[in-house]
Structures are given as C-alpha cells and as structure tokens.
PDB file of C-alpha atoms in Angstrom:
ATOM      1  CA  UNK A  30      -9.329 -14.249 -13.975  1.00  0.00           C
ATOM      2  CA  UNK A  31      -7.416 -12.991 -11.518  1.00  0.00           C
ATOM      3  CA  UNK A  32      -8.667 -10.328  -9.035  1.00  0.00           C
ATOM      4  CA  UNK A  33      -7.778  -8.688  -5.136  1.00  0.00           C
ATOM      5  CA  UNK A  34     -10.989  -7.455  -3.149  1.00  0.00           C
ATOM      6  CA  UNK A  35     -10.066  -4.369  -0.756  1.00  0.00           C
ATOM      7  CA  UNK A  36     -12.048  -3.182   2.342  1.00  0.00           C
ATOM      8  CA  UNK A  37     -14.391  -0.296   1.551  1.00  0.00           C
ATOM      9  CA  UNK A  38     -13.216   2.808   2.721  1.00  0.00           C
ATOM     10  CA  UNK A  39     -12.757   5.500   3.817  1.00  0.00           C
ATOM     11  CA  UNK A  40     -11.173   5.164   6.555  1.00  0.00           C
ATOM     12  CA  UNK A  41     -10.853   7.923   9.502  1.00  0.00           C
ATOM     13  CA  UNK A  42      -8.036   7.307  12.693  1.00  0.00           C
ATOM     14  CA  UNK A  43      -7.052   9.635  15.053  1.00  0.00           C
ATOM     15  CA  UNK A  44      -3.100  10.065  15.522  1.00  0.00           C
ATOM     16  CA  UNK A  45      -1.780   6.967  16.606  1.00  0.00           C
ATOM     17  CA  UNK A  46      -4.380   4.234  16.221  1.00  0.00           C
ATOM     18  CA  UNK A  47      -3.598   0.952  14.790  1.00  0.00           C
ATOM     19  CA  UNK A  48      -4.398   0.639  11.235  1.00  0.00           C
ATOM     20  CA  UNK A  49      -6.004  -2.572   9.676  1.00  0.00           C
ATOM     21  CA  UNK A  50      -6.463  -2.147   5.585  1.00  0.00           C
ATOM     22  CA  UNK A  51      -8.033  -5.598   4.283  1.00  0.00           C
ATOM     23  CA  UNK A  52      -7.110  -7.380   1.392  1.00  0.00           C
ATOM     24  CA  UNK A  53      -8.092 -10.787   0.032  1.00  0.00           C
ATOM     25  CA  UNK A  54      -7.686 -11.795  -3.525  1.00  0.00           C
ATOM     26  CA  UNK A  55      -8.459 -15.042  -6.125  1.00  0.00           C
ATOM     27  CA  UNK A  56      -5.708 -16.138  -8.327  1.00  0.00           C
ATOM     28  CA  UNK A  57      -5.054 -19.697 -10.350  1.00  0.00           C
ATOM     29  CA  UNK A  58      -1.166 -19.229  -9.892  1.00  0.00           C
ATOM     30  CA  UNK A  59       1.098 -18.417  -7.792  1.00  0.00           C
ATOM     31  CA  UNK A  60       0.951 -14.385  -7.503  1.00  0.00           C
ATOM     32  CA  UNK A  61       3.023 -12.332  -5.679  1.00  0.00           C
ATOM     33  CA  UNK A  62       1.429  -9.734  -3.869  1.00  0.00           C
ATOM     34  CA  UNK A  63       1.940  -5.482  -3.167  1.00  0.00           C
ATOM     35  CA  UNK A  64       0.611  -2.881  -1.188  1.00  0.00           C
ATOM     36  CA  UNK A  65       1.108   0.302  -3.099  1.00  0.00           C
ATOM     37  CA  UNK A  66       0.600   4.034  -1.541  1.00  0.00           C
ATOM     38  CA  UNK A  67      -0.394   6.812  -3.281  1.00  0.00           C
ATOM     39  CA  UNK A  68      -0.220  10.719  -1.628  1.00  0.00           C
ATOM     40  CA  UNK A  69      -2.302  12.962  -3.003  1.00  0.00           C
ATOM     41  CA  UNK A  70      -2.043  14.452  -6.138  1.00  0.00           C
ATOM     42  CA  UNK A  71       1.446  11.898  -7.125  1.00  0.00           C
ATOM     43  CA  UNK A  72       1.667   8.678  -8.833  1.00  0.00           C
ATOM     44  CA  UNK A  73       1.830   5.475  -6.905  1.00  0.00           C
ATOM     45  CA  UNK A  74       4.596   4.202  -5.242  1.00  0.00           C
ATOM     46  CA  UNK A  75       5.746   0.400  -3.787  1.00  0.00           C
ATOM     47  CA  UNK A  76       5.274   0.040  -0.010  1.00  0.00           C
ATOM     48  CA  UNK A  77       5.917  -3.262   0.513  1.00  0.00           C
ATOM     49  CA  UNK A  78       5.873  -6.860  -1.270  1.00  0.00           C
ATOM     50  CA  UNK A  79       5.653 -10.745  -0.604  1.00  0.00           C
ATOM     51  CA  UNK A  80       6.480 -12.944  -3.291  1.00  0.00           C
ATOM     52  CA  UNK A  81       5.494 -15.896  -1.564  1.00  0.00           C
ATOM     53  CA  UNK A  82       3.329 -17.740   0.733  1.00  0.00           C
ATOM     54  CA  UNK A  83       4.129 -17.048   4.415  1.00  0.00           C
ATOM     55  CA  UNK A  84       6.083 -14.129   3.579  1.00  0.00           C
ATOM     56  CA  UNK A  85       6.131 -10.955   5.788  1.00  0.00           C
ATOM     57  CA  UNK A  86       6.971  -7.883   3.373  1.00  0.00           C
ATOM     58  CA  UNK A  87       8.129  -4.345   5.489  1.00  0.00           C
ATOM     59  CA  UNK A  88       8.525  -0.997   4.958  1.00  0.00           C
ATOM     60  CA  UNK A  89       8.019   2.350   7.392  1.00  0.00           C
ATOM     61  CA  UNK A  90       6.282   0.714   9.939  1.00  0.00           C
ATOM     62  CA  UNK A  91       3.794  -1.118   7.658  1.00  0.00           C
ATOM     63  CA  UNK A  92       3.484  -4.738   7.440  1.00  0.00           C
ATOM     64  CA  UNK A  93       1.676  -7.288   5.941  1.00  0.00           C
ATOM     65  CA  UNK A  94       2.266 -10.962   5.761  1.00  0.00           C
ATOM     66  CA  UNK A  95       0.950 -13.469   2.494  1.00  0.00           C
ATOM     67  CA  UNK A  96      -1.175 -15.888   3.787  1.00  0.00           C
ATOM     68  CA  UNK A  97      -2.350 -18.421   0.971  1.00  0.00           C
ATOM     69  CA  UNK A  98      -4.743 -20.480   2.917  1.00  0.00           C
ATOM     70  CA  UNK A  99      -7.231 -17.314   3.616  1.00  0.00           C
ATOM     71  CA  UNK A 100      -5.676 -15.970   0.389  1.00  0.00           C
ATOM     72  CA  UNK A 101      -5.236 -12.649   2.245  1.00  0.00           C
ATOM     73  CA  UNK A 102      -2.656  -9.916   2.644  1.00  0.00           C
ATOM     74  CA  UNK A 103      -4.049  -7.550   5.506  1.00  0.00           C
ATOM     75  CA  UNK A 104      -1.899  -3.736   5.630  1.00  0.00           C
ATOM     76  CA  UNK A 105      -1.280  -3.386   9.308  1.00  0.00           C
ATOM     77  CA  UNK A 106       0.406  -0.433  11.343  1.00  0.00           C
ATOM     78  CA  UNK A 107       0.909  -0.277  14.927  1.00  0.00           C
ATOM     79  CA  UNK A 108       0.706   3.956  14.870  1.00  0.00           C
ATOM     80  CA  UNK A 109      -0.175   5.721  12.553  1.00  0.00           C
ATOM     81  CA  UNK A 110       0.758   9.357  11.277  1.00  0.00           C
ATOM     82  CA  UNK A 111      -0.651  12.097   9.779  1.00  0.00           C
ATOM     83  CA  UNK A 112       1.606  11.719   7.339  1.00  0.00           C
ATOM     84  CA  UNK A 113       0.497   8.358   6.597  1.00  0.00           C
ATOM     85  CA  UNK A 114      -2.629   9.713   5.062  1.00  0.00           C
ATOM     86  CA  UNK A 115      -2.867   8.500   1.589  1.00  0.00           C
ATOM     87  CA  UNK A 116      -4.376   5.923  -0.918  1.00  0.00           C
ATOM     88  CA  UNK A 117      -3.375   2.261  -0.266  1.00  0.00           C
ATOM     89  CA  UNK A 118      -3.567  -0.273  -3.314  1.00  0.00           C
ATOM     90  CA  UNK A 119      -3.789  -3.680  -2.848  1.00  0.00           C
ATOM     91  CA  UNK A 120      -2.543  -5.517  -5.624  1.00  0.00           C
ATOM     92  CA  UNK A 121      -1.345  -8.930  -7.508  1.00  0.00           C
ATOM     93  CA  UNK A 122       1.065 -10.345 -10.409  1.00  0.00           C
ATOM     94  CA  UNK A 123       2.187 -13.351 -11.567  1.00  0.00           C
ATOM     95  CA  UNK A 124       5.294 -12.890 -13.958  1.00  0.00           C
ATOM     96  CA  UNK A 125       5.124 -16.305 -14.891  1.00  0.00           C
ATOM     97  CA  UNK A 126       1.564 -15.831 -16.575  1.00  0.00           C
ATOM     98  CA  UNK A 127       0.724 -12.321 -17.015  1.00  0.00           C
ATOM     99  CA  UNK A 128       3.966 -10.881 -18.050  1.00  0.00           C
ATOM    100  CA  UNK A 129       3.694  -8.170 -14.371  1.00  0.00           C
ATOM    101  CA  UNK A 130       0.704  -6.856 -15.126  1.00  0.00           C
ATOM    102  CA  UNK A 131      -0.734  -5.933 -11.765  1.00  0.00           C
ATOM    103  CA  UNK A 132      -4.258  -6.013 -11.139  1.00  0.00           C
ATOM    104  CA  UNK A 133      -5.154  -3.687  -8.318  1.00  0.00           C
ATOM    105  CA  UNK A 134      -8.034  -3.948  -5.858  1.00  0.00           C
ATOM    106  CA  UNK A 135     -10.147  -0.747  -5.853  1.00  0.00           C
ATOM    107  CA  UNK A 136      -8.102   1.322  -3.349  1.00  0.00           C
ATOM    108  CA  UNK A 137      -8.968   2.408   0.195  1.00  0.00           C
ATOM    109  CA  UNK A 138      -8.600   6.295   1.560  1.00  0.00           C
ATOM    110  CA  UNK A 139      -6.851   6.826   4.735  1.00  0.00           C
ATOM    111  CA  UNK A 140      -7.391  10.376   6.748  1.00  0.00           C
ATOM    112  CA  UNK A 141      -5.517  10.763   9.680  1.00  0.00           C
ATOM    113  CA  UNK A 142      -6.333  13.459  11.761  1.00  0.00           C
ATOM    114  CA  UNK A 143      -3.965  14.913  14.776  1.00  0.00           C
TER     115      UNK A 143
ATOM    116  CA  UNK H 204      17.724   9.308 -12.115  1.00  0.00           C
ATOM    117  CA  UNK H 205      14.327  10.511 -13.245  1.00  0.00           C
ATOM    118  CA  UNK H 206      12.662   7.408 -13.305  1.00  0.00           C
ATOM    119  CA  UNK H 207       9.503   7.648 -15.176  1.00  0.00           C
ATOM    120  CA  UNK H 208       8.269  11.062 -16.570  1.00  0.00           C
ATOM    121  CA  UNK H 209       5.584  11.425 -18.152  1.00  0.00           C
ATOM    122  CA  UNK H 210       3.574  14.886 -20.169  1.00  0.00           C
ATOM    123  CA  UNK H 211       1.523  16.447 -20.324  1.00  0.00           C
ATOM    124  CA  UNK H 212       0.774  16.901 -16.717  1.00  0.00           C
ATOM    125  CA  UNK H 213      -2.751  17.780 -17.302  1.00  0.00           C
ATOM    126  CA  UNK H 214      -5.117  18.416 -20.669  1.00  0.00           C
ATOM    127  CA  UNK H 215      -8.825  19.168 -21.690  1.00  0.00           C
ATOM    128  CA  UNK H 216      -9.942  18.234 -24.639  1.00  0.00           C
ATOM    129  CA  UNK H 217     -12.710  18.425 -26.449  1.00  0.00           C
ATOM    130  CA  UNK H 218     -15.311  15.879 -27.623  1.00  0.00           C
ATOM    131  CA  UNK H 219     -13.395  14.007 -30.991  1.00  0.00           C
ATOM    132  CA  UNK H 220     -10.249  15.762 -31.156  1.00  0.00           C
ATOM    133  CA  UNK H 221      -7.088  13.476 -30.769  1.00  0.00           C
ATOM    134  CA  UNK H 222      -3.975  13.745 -28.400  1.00  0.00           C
ATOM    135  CA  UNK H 223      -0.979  11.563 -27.533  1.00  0.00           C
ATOM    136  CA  UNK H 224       0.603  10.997 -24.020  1.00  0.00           C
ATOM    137  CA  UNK H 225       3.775  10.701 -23.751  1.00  0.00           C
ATOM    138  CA  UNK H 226       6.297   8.438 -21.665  1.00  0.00           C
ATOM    139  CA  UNK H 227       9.597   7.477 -20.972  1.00  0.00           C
ATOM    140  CA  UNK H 228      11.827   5.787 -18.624  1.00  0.00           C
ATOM    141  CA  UNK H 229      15.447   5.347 -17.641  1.00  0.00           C
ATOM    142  CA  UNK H 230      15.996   2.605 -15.830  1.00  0.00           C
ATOM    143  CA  UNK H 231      16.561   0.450 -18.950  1.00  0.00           C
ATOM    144  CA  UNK H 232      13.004  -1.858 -18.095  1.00  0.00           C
ATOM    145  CA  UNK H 233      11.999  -4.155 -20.092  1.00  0.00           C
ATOM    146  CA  UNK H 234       7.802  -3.714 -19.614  1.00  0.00           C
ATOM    147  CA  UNK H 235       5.816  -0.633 -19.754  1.00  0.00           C
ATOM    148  CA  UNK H 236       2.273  -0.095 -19.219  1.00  0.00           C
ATOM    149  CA  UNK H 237      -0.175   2.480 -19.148  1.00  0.00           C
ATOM    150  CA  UNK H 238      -3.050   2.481 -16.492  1.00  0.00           C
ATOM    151  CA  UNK H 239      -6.036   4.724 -15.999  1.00  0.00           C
ATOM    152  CA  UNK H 240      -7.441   5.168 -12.611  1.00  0.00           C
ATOM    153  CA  UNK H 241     -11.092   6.065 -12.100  1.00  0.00           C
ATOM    154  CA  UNK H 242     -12.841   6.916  -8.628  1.00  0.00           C
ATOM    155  CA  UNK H 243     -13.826   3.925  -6.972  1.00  0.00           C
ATOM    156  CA  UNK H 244     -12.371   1.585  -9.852  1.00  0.00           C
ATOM    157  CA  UNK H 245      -8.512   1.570  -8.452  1.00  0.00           C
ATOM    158  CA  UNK H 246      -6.257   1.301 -11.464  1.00  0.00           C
ATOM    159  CA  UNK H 247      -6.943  -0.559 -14.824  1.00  0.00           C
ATOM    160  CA  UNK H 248      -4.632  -1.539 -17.132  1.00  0.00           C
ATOM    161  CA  UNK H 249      -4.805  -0.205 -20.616  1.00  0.00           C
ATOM    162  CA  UNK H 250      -2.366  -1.923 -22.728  1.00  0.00           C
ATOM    163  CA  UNK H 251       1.268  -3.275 -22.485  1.00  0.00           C
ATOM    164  CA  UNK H 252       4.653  -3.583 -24.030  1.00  0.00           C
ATOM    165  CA  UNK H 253       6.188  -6.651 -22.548  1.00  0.00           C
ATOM    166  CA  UNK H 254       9.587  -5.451 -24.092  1.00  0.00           C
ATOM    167  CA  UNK H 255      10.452  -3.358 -27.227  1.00  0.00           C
ATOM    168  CA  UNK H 256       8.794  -4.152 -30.131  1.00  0.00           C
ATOM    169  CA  UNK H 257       5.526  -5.983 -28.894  1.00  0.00           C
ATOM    170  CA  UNK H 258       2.259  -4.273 -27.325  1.00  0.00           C
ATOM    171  CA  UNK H 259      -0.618  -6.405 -26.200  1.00  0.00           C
ATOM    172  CA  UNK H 260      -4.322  -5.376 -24.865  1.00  0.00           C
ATOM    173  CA  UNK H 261      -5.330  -5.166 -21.416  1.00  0.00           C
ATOM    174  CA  UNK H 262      -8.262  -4.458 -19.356  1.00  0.00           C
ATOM    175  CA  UNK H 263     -10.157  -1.484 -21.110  1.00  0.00           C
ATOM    176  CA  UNK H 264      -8.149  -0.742 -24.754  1.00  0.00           C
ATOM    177  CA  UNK H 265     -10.683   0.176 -26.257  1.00  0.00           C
ATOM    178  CA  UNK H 266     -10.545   4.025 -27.999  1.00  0.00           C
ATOM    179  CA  UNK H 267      -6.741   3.841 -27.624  1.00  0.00           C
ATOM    180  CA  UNK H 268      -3.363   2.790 -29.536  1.00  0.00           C
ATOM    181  CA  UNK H 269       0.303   2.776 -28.270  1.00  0.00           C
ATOM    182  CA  UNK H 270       3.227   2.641 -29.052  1.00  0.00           C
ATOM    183  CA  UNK H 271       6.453   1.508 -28.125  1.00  0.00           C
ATOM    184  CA  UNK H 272       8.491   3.809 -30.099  1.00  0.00           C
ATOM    185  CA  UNK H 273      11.958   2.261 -28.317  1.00  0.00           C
ATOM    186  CA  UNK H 274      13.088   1.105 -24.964  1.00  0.00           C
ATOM    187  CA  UNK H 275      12.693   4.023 -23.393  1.00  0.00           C
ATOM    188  CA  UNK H 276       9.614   5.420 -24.623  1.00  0.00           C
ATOM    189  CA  UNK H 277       5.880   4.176 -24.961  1.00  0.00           C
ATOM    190  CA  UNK H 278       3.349   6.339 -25.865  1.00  0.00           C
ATOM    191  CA  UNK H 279      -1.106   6.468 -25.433  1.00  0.00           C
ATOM    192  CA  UNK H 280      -3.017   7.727 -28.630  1.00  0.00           C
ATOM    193  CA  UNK H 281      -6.379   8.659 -28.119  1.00  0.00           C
ATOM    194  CA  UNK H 282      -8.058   9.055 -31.714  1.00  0.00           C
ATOM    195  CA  UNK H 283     -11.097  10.571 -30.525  1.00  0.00           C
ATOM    196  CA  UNK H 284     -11.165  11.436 -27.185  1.00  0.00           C
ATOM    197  CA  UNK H 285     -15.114  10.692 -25.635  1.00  0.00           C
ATOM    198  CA  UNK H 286     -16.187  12.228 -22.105  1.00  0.00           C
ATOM    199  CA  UNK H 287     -15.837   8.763 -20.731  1.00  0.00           C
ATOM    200  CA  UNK H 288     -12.310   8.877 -21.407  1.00  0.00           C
ATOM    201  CA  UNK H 289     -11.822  11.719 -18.439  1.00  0.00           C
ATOM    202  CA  UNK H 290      -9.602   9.914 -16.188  1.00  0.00           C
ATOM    203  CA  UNK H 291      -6.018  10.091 -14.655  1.00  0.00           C
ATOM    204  CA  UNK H 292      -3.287   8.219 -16.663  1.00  0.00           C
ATOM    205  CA  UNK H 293      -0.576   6.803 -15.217  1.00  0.00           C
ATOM    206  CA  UNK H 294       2.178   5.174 -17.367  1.00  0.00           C
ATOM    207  CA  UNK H 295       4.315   2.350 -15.214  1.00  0.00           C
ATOM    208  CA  UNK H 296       8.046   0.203 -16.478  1.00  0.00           C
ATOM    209  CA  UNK H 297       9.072  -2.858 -14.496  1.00  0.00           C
ATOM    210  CA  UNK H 298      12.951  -4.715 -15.451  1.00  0.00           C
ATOM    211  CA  UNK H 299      13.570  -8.414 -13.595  1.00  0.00           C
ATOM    212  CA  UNK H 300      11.759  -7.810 -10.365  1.00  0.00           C
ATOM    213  CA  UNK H 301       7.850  -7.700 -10.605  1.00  0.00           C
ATOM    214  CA  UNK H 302       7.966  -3.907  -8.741  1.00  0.00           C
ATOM    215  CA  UNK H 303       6.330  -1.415 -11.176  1.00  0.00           C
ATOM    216  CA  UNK H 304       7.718   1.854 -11.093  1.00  0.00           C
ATOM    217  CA  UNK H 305       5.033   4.535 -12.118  1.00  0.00           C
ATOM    218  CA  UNK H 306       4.939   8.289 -13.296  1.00  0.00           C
ATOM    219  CA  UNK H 307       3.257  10.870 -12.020  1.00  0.00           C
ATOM    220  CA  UNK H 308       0.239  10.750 -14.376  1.00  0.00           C
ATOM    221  CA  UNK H 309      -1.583  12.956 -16.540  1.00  0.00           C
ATOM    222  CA  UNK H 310      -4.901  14.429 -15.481  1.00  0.00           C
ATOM    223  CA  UNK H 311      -7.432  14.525 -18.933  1.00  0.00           C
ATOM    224  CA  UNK H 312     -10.683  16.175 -19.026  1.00  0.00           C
ATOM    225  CA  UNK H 313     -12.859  16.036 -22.067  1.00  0.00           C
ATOM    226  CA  UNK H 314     -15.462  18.650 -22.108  1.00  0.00           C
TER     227      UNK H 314
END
C-alpha cells in the first residue's frame, strides 16, 4: 500500500536558519502530494500541494517541489520564524484510487528559538 | 464560514462506557473522515464517508462505528471505550479538490 516516510525529528533552529523537513514516499499511482502544519494545540491545516510530477507547490515562504524519480517532496524554507514552530505532515492521495484519503507520514516537530 | 466544528472539545471516559463525537461541516463536501493521531504515529485514518449515504473502513476501525447522518454531519461511536482508545480525534471533509479541511479535534482520555 501506499505510504510517505518523514525525517525523524525533532528538529531545533535558531531564528533564521534554513529549514530542510524530508519526505519520501511509495505509491503504485499517481498521488498528489501535501505538506500540512499543525500549531499547537489546533487541528491541521494545508500548507502547500503538488499534484503532479515536477510541480513546485508555495505558500508563506515554504516550498517544496514533487520529484517522482527520487519519489521525494523535501519542505524547504530559506528563514525561518519563531512563529513557524509547529508540526509538519507529510502526506499523499490519489483521488483516482483511494477516494482522498490521505495517508500521512509520522510528523516532524519544529522549535524555533529567537 | 465555520468550516468544520467538531464537540466535544475534550472528554474522559471511563473503561466500557460509550460516547459519540460529533461533526459537521459547511462547505457542502462531498467526503468526510475521521482520523486519530497518536504520538509518533502521525494521523490514521479511521473510517470514511465518500459522500452521503456510504461509509467504508480505514486504517484502524476497529472499536468504532459512524455515521453519516446527512451531508453535513458524520459522527464516531465508540461502544466501549478501552485505554488504548486515548487519542486526539480529528474529523476532516474534502469537495472536488483533494485538500482536506480538518476540525479542531477532540482530546479523549479513558481512565
């Protein structure tokens, strides 16, 4: 079955380091894939998305690009912010198979500290 | 706009007694789910309604029912709620684009 593999965390930055979250996953379709945030003590909310391969998905400074040879989708952020501390998801669906049920990798912690 | 909502916000139980989360959404989706997210585990789904009328298993169903009592609304029954059954619960509704769209969750200890 289907299934996304995120780096163990946590993971510690000071204010302003780059940010590398990793993210490789094993599908038989053709998945689109999500990074999803989650701030403490809320649900989880989209970040950003690629539906297909070679696509670059955006959002608040965050970027991460779907690359189907290495069957990857790395998180990357130039700077990071305190603010920025959260949960990240990594995660997969295929709405042609599974009807959108995501299947999420195991989630890595970010601290940021000033 | 709420989105989705769900309640309670947070519940103890104890060992065998039953309870029923509840959840809705208004942004006329077709799919609901309901996930429960463990330490370590990320999220895992539960079961799903892939529109009104039909539920199917997931991941880990086992110990609960749902169901979706209309568009809106899709509800989690535990019968007999165990100590492994202390997780967080988050119910999620996606329409034509694959983007879930998830509540806040219920926290549920059972002592």
């Amino acid at each position: 079955g289907d299934s996304v593999t995120q780096m163990e965390g946590p993971v510690t930055l000071s204010e302003e380091a780059f940010l590398t979250i990793n993210c490789t996953y094993t599908a038989t379709g053709y998945p689109s894939l999500f990074w999803y945030v989650q701030y403490p003590g809320e649900g989880l909310q989209l970040l950003l998305k690629a539906t297909k391969a070679d696509d670059k998905g955006s959002n608040k400074g965050f970027e991460a690009t779907y690359r189907k040879e290495t069957t990857s989708f790395h998180l990357e952020k130039g700077s990071v912010q305190v603010s920025d501390s959260a949960v990240y998801f990594c995660a997969l669906s295929d709405l042609r198979t599974s009807y959108g049920k995501l299947t999420f990798g195991q989630g890595t912690i970010l601290t940021v500290h000033p | 706009n709420a989105g989705v909502t769900q309640t309670p916000k947070f519940q103890v139980l104890k060992t065998g007694q039953s309870m029923t989360l509840q959840c809705a959404q208004d942004m006329n989706h077709n799919s609901m789910y309901w996930y429960r997210q463990d330490p370590g585990m990320g999220l895992r789904l539960i079961y799903y309604s892939a529109s009104e009328g039909t539920t199917d298993k997931g991941e880990v169903p086992n110990g609960y029912n749902v169901s979706r009592l209309n568009k809106r609304e899709f509800s989690l029954r535990l019968e007999s709620a165990a100590p492994s059954q202390t997780s967080v619960y988050f119910c999620a509704s996606t329409g034509v684009t694959e983007t879930q769209y998830f509540g806040p969750g219920t926290r549920l200890l059972v002592l």
